[in-house]
Structures are given as C-alpha cells and as structure tokens.
Short mmCIF file of N, CA, C and O in Angstrom, two decimals:
data_model
loop_
_atom_site.label_atom_id
_atom_site.label_comp_id
_atom_site.label_asym_id
_atom_site.label_seq_id
_atom_site.Cartn_x
_atom_site.Cartn_y
_atom_site.Cartn_z
N MET A 1 0.76 -1.23 0.05
CA MET A 1 -0.10 0.08 -0.15
C MET A 1 0.89 1.38 -0.06
O MET A 1 0.51 2.23 -0.76
N ALA A 2 1.87 1.29 0.65
CA ALA A 2 2.73 2.49 0.88
C ALA A 2 3.62 2.69 -0.40
O ALA A 2 3.86 3.82 -0.70
N ARG A 3 3.90 1.56 -0.92
CA ARG A 3 4.55 1.81 -2.40
C ARG A 3 3.66 2.49 -3.32
O ARG A 3 4.26 3.07 -4.23
N LEU A 4 2.45 2.22 -3.31
CA LEU A 4 1.62 2.93 -4.20
C LEU A 4 1.33 4.24 -3.64
O LEU A 4 1.10 5.33 -4.70
N ALA A 5 1.27 4.59 -2.56
CA ALA A 5 0.65 5.85 -2.03
C ALA A 5 1.80 6.98 -2.26
O ALA A 5 1.45 8.10 -2.70
N VAL A 6 3.01 6.75 -2.21
CA VAL A 6 4.12 7.65 -2.41
C VAL A 6 4.04 8.20 -3.69
O VAL A 6 3.99 9.41 -4.16
N PRO A 7 3.93 7.24 -4.79
CA PRO A 7 4.01 7.84 -6.04
C PRO A 7 2.82 8.52 -6.57
O PRO A 7 2.70 9.44 -7.20
N LEU A 8 1.62 8.06 -5.85
CA LEU A 8 0.38 8.56 -6.20
C LEU A 8 0.44 10.15 -5.60
O LEU A 8 -0.15 11.07 -6.27
N LEU A 9 0.79 10.05 -4.20
CA LEU A 9 0.75 11.48 -3.60
C LEU A 9 1.73 12.58 -4.54
O LEU A 9 1.69 13.64 -4.63
N ALA A 10 2.98 11.97 -4.88
CA ALA A 10 3.86 12.70 -5.64
C ALA A 10 3.27 13.23 -7.06
O ALA A 10 3.32 14.55 -7.40
N ALA A 11 2.44 12.43 -7.67
CA ALA A 11 1.81 12.80 -8.84
C ALA A 11 0.74 13.90 -8.63
O ALA A 11 0.53 14.75 -9.43
N LEU A 12 0.03 13.55 -7.52
CA LEU A 12 -1.10 14.69 -7.18
C LEU A 12 -0.25 15.91 -6.98
O LEU A 12 -0.93 17.09 -7.24
N ALA A 13 0.91 16.02 -6.13
CA ALA A 13 1.40 17.28 -5.79
C ALA A 13 2.03 17.90 -7.13
O ALA A 13 1.72 19.13 -7.30
N ALA A 14 2.53 17.07 -8.10
CA ALA A 14 2.95 17.64 -9.29
C ALA A 14 1.84 18.16 -10.20
O ALA A 14 1.98 19.25 -10.74
N LEU A 15 0.74 17.57 -10.14
CA LEU A 15 -0.52 18.06 -10.94
C LEU A 15 -0.89 19.40 -10.27
O LEU A 15 -1.32 20.35 -11.01
N ARG A 16 -1.01 19.53 -8.96
CA ARG A 16 -1.38 20.85 -8.27
C ARG A 16 -0.47 21.73 -8.69
O ARG A 16 -0.87 22.95 -8.98
N VAL A 17 0.88 21.57 -8.68
CA VAL A 17 1.90 22.67 -8.87
C VAL A 17 1.62 23.06 -10.40
O VAL A 17 1.72 24.18 -10.72
N PHE A 18 1.51 22.14 -11.44
CA PHE A 18 1.25 22.51 -12.71
C PHE A 18 0.08 23.26 -12.91
O PHE A 18 0.04 24.33 -13.69
N LEU A 19 -1.15 22.98 -12.48
CA LEU A 19 -2.28 23.66 -12.50
C LEU A 19 -2.29 25.12 -12.04
O LEU A 19 -2.82 26.02 -12.82
N PHE A 20 -1.67 25.18 -10.86
CA PHE A 20 -1.55 26.64 -10.28
C PHE A 20 -0.56 27.26 -11.16
O PHE A 20 -0.86 28.54 -11.31
N ALA A 21 0.45 26.80 -11.71
CA ALA A 21 1.59 27.52 -12.45
C ALA A 21 0.75 27.81 -13.75
O ALA A 21 1.12 29.15 -14.50
N ALA A 22 -0.04 26.96 -14.34
CA ALA A 22 -0.74 27.39 -15.51
C ALA A 22 -1.75 28.47 -15.40
O ALA A 22 -1.97 29.25 -16.24
N ALA A 23 -2.35 28.33 -14.27
CA ALA A 23 -3.55 29.30 -14.04
C ALA A 23 -2.97 30.69 -13.49
O ALA A 23 -3.61 31.83 -14.01
N PHE A 24 -1.85 30.71 -12.78
CA PHE A 24 -1.42 31.96 -12.29
C PHE A 24 0.15 32.13 -12.60
O PHE A 24 0.97 31.79 -11.72
N PRO A 25 0.50 32.33 -13.84
CA PRO A 25 1.93 32.46 -14.15
C PRO A 25 2.59 33.41 -13.29
O PRO A 25 2.01 34.50 -12.93
N PHE A 26 3.95 33.24 -13.00
CA PHE A 26 4.82 34.04 -12.20
C PHE A 26 4.97 35.41 -12.92
O PHE A 26 4.88 36.33 -12.16
N PHE A 27 5.22 35.34 -14.28
CA PHE A 27 5.48 36.56 -15.03
C PHE A 27 4.18 36.65 -16.06
O PHE A 27 3.79 35.80 -16.47
N ASP A 28 3.79 37.94 -16.23
CA ASP A 28 2.85 38.30 -17.18
C ASP A 28 3.20 39.46 -17.90
O ASP A 28 3.66 40.42 -17.37
N ASN A 29 2.77 39.45 -19.16
CA ASN A 29 3.12 40.48 -20.02
C ASN A 29 2.33 41.71 -19.80
O ASN A 29 2.83 42.82 -20.33
N VAL A 30 1.44 41.77 -19.01
CA VAL A 30 0.56 42.88 -18.75
C VAL A 30 1.25 43.80 -17.77
O VAL A 30 1.04 45.00 -18.00
N ASP A 31 1.78 43.25 -16.66
CA ASP A 31 2.20 44.17 -15.69
C ASP A 31 3.75 44.28 -15.43
O ASP A 31 4.36 44.72 -14.37
N GLU A 32 4.53 43.74 -16.35
CA GLU A 32 6.04 43.86 -16.18
C GLU A 32 6.52 45.19 -15.90
O GLU A 32 7.48 45.47 -15.07
N GLN A 33 5.93 46.16 -16.55
CA GLN A 33 6.50 47.53 -16.49
C GLN A 33 6.07 48.21 -15.00
O GLN A 33 7.01 48.78 -14.25
N LEU A 34 4.93 47.63 -14.46
CA LEU A 34 4.63 48.10 -13.08
C LEU A 34 5.52 47.34 -12.11
O LEU A 34 5.80 47.99 -10.94
N GLN A 35 6.00 46.18 -12.30
CA GLN A 35 6.85 45.44 -11.44
C GLN A 35 8.07 46.19 -11.39
O GLN A 35 8.66 46.30 -10.30
N LEU A 36 8.44 46.63 -12.38
CA LEU A 36 9.88 47.39 -12.57
C LEU A 36 9.76 48.60 -11.77
O LEU A 36 10.57 48.99 -11.05
N ASP A 37 8.62 49.27 -11.91
CA ASP A 37 8.43 50.60 -11.29
C ASP A 37 8.39 50.35 -9.66
O ASP A 37 8.96 51.05 -8.98
N LEU A 38 7.71 49.19 -9.24
CA LEU A 38 7.82 48.81 -7.87
C LEU A 38 9.11 48.56 -7.30
O LEU A 38 9.47 48.96 -6.29
N VAL A 39 9.83 47.93 -8.13
CA VAL A 39 11.31 47.51 -7.63
C VAL A 39 12.15 48.84 -7.59
O VAL A 39 12.91 48.95 -6.47
N VAL A 40 11.95 49.83 -8.47
CA VAL A 40 12.67 51.08 -8.38
C VAL A 40 12.27 51.74 -7.16
O VAL A 40 13.04 52.24 -6.47
N LYS A 41 10.96 51.74 -6.82
CA LYS A 41 10.53 52.60 -5.71
C LYS A 41 10.99 51.64 -4.40
O LYS A 41 11.39 52.50 -3.33
N TYR A 42 10.98 50.44 -4.37
CA TYR A 42 11.57 49.81 -3.19
C TYR A 42 13.04 49.99 -2.94
O TYR A 42 13.61 50.10 -1.88
N SER A 43 13.79 50.17 -4.15
CA SER A 43 15.26 50.58 -3.99
C SER A 43 15.53 51.84 -3.29
O SER A 43 16.55 52.24 -2.88
N HIS A 44 14.34 52.61 -3.34
CA HIS A 44 14.68 54.15 -2.82
C HIS A 44 13.87 54.11 -1.48
O HIS A 44 13.62 55.11 -0.85
N ALA A 45 13.64 52.86 -0.94
CA ALA A 45 12.80 52.66 0.40
C ALA A 45 11.58 53.37 0.49
O ALA A 45 11.12 53.82 1.50
N HIS A 46 11.01 53.34 -0.70
CA HIS A 46 9.58 53.87 -0.76
C HIS A 46 8.59 52.71 -0.89
O HIS A 46 8.89 51.93 -1.93
N PHE A 47 7.78 52.60 -0.02
CA PHE A 47 6.88 51.29 -0.22
C PHE A 47 5.24 51.89 -0.44
O PHE A 47 4.74 52.48 0.50
N PRO A 48 4.95 51.99 -1.70
CA PRO A 48 3.57 52.44 -1.93
C PRO A 48 2.32 51.54 -1.30
O PRO A 48 2.47 50.43 -1.19
N THR A 49 1.51 52.40 -0.75
CA THR A 49 0.33 51.86 -0.06
C THR A 49 -0.93 51.98 -1.01
O THR A 49 -1.90 51.38 -0.71
N ARG A 50 -0.85 52.70 -2.04
CA ARG A 50 -1.93 52.80 -3.18
C ARG A 50 -1.34 52.89 -4.40
O ARG A 50 -0.01 53.06 -4.56
N PHE A 51 -2.15 52.95 -5.46
CA PHE A 51 -1.58 53.04 -6.82
C PHE A 51 -1.04 54.30 -6.94
O PHE A 51 -1.72 55.40 -6.67
N GLU A 52 0.08 54.51 -7.48
CA GLU A 52 0.76 55.80 -7.77
C GLU A 52 1.23 55.96 -9.21
O GLU A 52 1.40 54.90 -9.84
N PRO A 53 1.40 56.97 -9.82
CA PRO A 53 1.94 57.30 -11.08
C PRO A 53 3.35 56.50 -11.12
O PRO A 53 4.08 56.49 -10.08
N ILE A 54 3.80 56.19 -12.32
CA ILE A 54 5.09 55.67 -12.48
C ILE A 54 6.29 56.62 -12.22
O ILE A 54 6.16 57.86 -12.56
N ALA A 55 7.27 56.19 -11.38
CA ALA A 55 8.24 57.18 -10.98
C ALA A 55 9.12 57.53 -12.32
O ALA A 55 9.27 56.90 -13.25
N PRO A 56 9.60 58.87 -12.31
CA PRO A 56 10.38 59.36 -13.41
C PRO A 56 11.50 58.46 -13.63
O PRO A 56 12.00 58.18 -14.93
N GLU A 57 12.30 57.83 -12.68
CA GLU A 57 13.41 56.93 -13.01
C GLU A 57 12.82 55.74 -13.73
O GLU A 57 13.58 55.36 -14.68
N SER A 58 11.82 55.13 -13.36
CA SER A 58 11.25 54.05 -14.03
C SER A 58 10.89 54.21 -15.38
O SER A 58 11.05 53.57 -16.39
N ALA A 59 10.23 55.51 -15.67
CA ALA A 59 9.79 55.93 -16.94
C ALA A 59 10.93 56.02 -17.91
O ALA A 59 11.02 55.61 -19.04
N ALA A 60 12.14 56.52 -17.33
CA ALA A 60 13.42 56.76 -18.06
C ALA A 60 13.85 55.31 -18.52
O ALA A 60 14.35 54.94 -19.67
N LEU A 61 13.86 54.39 -17.64
CA LEU A 61 14.37 52.90 -17.82
C LEU A 61 13.41 52.31 -18.89
O LEU A 61 14.01 51.84 -19.94
N LEU A 62 12.25 52.46 -18.79
CA LEU A 62 11.12 51.92 -19.62
C LEU A 62 11.37 52.42 -21.10
O LEU A 62 11.40 51.73 -21.98
N ALA A 63 11.34 53.76 -21.16
CA ALA A 63 11.70 54.38 -22.37
C ALA A 63 12.94 53.94 -23.24
O ALA A 63 12.81 53.81 -24.24
N ARG A 64 13.94 53.94 -22.45
CA ARG A 64 15.45 53.57 -23.04
C ARG A 64 15.33 52.00 -23.32
O ARG A 64 15.86 51.66 -24.34
N TYR A 65 15.10 51.23 -22.44
CA TYR A 65 15.38 49.79 -22.48
C TYR A 65 14.23 48.95 -22.76
O TYR A 65 14.12 47.62 -22.80
N GLY A 66 12.89 49.49 -22.70
CA GLY A 66 11.72 48.81 -23.09
C GLY A 66 11.70 48.36 -24.41
O GLY A 66 12.73 48.61 -25.27
N SER A 67 10.65 47.65 -24.80
CA SER A 67 10.65 47.19 -26.28
C SER A 67 9.34 47.50 -27.07
O SER A 67 8.43 46.80 -27.23
N PRO A 68 9.34 48.89 -27.31
CA PRO A 68 8.03 49.41 -28.05
C PRO A 68 7.79 48.68 -29.29
O PRO A 68 6.88 48.63 -29.89
N GLU A 69 8.85 48.27 -29.92
CA GLU A 69 8.69 47.56 -31.26
C GLU A 69 7.81 46.38 -31.39
O GLU A 69 7.31 45.92 -32.39
N PHE A 70 7.69 45.59 -30.13
CA PHE A 70 7.00 44.55 -30.01
C PHE A 70 5.42 44.92 -29.89
O PHE A 70 4.63 44.20 -30.04
N LEU A 71 5.05 46.11 -29.70
CA LEU A 71 3.69 46.54 -29.54
C LEU A 71 3.14 47.29 -30.94
O LEU A 71 2.23 47.61 -30.77
N MET A 72 3.86 47.25 -31.90
CA MET A 72 3.48 47.84 -33.04
C MET A 72 3.82 46.94 -34.31
O MET A 72 4.64 46.09 -34.16
N THR A 73 3.27 47.31 -35.41
CA THR A 73 3.66 46.45 -36.53
C THR A 73 4.82 47.00 -37.10
O THR A 73 5.31 48.06 -36.73
N LEU A 74 5.34 46.16 -38.09
CA LEU A 74 6.61 46.66 -38.73
C LEU A 74 6.54 48.05 -39.42
O LEU A 74 7.39 48.72 -39.46
N ASP A 75 5.39 48.09 -40.21
CA ASP A 75 5.27 49.37 -40.97
C ASP A 75 5.14 50.65 -39.95
O ASP A 75 5.75 51.68 -40.38
N ARG A 76 4.44 50.52 -38.88
CA ARG A 76 4.55 51.56 -37.85
C ARG A 76 5.65 51.78 -37.20
O ARG A 76 6.09 52.95 -37.13
N ALA A 77 6.53 50.82 -37.04
CA ALA A 77 7.84 50.90 -36.29
C ALA A 77 8.74 51.71 -37.38
O ALA A 77 9.62 52.54 -37.02
N ALA A 78 8.60 51.43 -38.67
CA ALA A 78 9.40 51.97 -39.68
C ALA A 78 8.92 53.52 -39.78
O ALA A 78 9.91 54.41 -40.17
N GLN A 79 7.76 53.87 -39.70
CA GLN A 79 7.23 55.19 -39.75
C GLN A 79 7.83 56.10 -38.81
O GLN A 79 8.16 57.29 -38.92
N VAL A 80 8.05 55.60 -37.44
CA VAL A 80 8.51 56.37 -36.49
C VAL A 80 10.03 56.23 -36.33
O VAL A 80 10.65 56.84 -35.40
N GLY A 81 10.63 55.48 -37.17
CA GLY A 81 12.01 55.27 -37.10
C GLY A 81 12.79 54.25 -36.29
O GLY A 81 13.94 54.27 -35.97
N LEU A 82 12.09 53.09 -35.84
CA LEU A 82 12.54 52.21 -35.12
C LEU A 82 13.12 51.07 -35.97
O LEU A 82 12.46 50.08 -36.32
N VAL A 83 14.37 51.34 -36.46
CA VAL A 83 14.88 50.26 -37.34
C VAL A 83 16.06 49.42 -36.55
O VAL A 83 16.57 48.47 -36.79
N GLU A 84 16.29 49.84 -35.22
CA GLU A 84 17.17 49.20 -34.22
C GLU A 84 16.59 49.50 -32.85
O GLU A 84 15.79 50.34 -32.54
N PRO A 85 17.03 48.60 -31.84
CA PRO A 85 16.58 48.93 -30.62
C PRO A 85 17.10 50.31 -30.09
O PRO A 85 18.06 50.85 -30.53
N LEU A 86 16.24 50.95 -29.24
CA LEU A 86 16.47 52.29 -28.85
C LEU A 86 17.84 52.49 -27.97
O LEU A 86 18.33 53.57 -28.18
N TRP A 87 18.17 51.41 -27.32
CA TRP A 87 19.33 51.64 -26.54
C TRP A 87 20.76 51.52 -27.49
O TRP A 87 21.77 51.78 -26.94
N ARG A 88 20.51 51.10 -28.63
CA ARG A 88 21.60 50.93 -29.64
C ARG A 88 22.03 52.45 -30.25
O ARG A 88 23.11 52.65 -30.56
N GLY A 89 20.88 53.22 -30.61
CA GLY A 89 21.29 54.23 -31.47
C GLY A 89 20.98 55.59 -30.66
O GLY A 89 20.84 55.69 -29.45
N HIS A 90 20.97 56.67 -31.58
CA HIS A 90 20.67 58.05 -31.05
C HIS A 90 19.40 58.28 -31.35
O HIS A 90 19.04 59.00 -32.46
N HIS A 91 18.13 57.93 -30.69
CA HIS A 91 16.89 58.12 -30.80
C HIS A 91 16.43 58.92 -29.74
O HIS A 91 15.53 58.52 -29.12
N GLU A 92 17.07 60.10 -29.23
CA GLU A 92 16.75 60.91 -28.17
C GLU A 92 15.08 61.31 -28.26
O GLU A 92 14.64 61.39 -27.10
N ALA A 93 14.82 61.65 -29.36
CA ALA A 93 13.35 62.31 -29.48
C ALA A 93 12.49 61.19 -29.28
O ALA A 93 11.25 61.55 -28.62
N ILE A 94 12.70 59.90 -29.62
CA ILE A 94 11.71 58.87 -29.52
C ILE A 94 11.71 58.56 -28.00
O ILE A 94 10.65 58.34 -27.45
N VAL A 95 12.75 58.53 -27.50
CA VAL A 95 12.98 57.98 -25.91
C VAL A 95 12.47 59.23 -25.19
O VAL A 95 11.56 58.74 -24.18
N ASP A 96 12.55 60.54 -25.44
CA ASP A 96 11.83 61.56 -24.55
C ASP A 96 10.37 61.36 -24.72
O ASP A 96 9.58 61.53 -23.85
N SER A 97 9.90 61.10 -26.09
CA SER A 97 8.49 60.89 -26.12
C SER A 97 7.97 59.66 -25.41
O SER A 97 6.81 59.87 -24.77
N LEU A 98 8.54 58.52 -25.53
CA LEU A 98 8.20 57.44 -24.65
C LEU A 98 8.20 57.66 -23.01
O LEU A 98 7.33 57.40 -22.42
N ARG A 99 9.30 58.48 -22.69
CA ARG A 99 9.34 58.74 -21.23
C ARG A 99 8.24 59.49 -20.77
O ARG A 99 7.48 59.31 -19.82
N ASN A 100 7.79 60.36 -21.77
CA ASN A 100 6.62 61.34 -21.25
C ASN A 100 5.49 60.61 -21.24
O ASN A 100 4.46 60.75 -20.39
N GLU A 101 5.28 59.64 -22.13
CA GLU A 101 4.01 58.71 -22.16
C GLU A 101 3.88 57.79 -20.94
O GLU A 101 2.89 57.80 -20.22
N TRP A 102 5.09 57.27 -20.60
CA TRP A 102 5.22 56.44 -19.23
C TRP A 102 4.88 57.40 -18.06
O TRP A 102 4.24 56.98 -17.07
N GLU A 103 5.43 58.69 -17.98
CA GLU A 103 5.10 59.40 -16.66
C GLU A 103 3.72 59.85 -16.81
O GLU A 103 3.15 60.15 -15.59
N SER A 104 2.94 59.93 -17.74
CA SER A 104 1.63 60.25 -17.87
C SER A 104 0.62 59.29 -17.46
O SER A 104 -0.54 59.37 -17.20
N ILE A 105 1.10 57.94 -17.36
CA ILE A 105 0.29 56.75 -17.08
C ILE A 105 -0.07 56.82 -15.53
O ILE A 105 0.80 57.19 -14.81
#
C-alpha cells in the first residue's frame, strides 16, 4: 500500500503545482512595467500603499530599455524610425516621447 501511496501523492502534488502555475503564471506581459516601477520604488525605500504614477526613473528606464517595437507593426515601427533597438542608437526624440508617455500613465 505505501509503495503505491508515495508515487500517487507525488503525482497529485505535481499536478497541483502544474495547474496553479498554468492558471497563475509568475510573470505576465501585462504588468512587467509596473513590477519594474515597484522595484525602483523599493530601491529608494519607498513602499507604496496605493496606486501611484510611474516614477520618473522608471519611466526613463522603460523608455530607453523597453521594447515598444513589439507593441506595433513593422510598418508603424518604420514610420517612427525604429529600425534598431532604442538603446543602440541615437533616438533621443523617441526616447523622450516614450518617457513622457510613461510618466503620464
């Protein structure tokens, strides 16, 4: 009986972990930017107790190192001049525009 119970319990535990991991993924593409903002605020010993605007430092990081090219079509990216990652080239106008957008959220 014990020889059967241990593998059965292990299989049930693995199934439980799989189901919860599938239902509640650790990372989600919806709020990665807000998680970065929270880490930046924590690094400054600021612990938000309510929803706050994105910090200017977070907005600058998101504008420079984010990936807006994945949020638009190739035609739209070419129209605004995104032919390479923003951190690679001199795209200060685009970075400033994106930073302003992030700060207004």
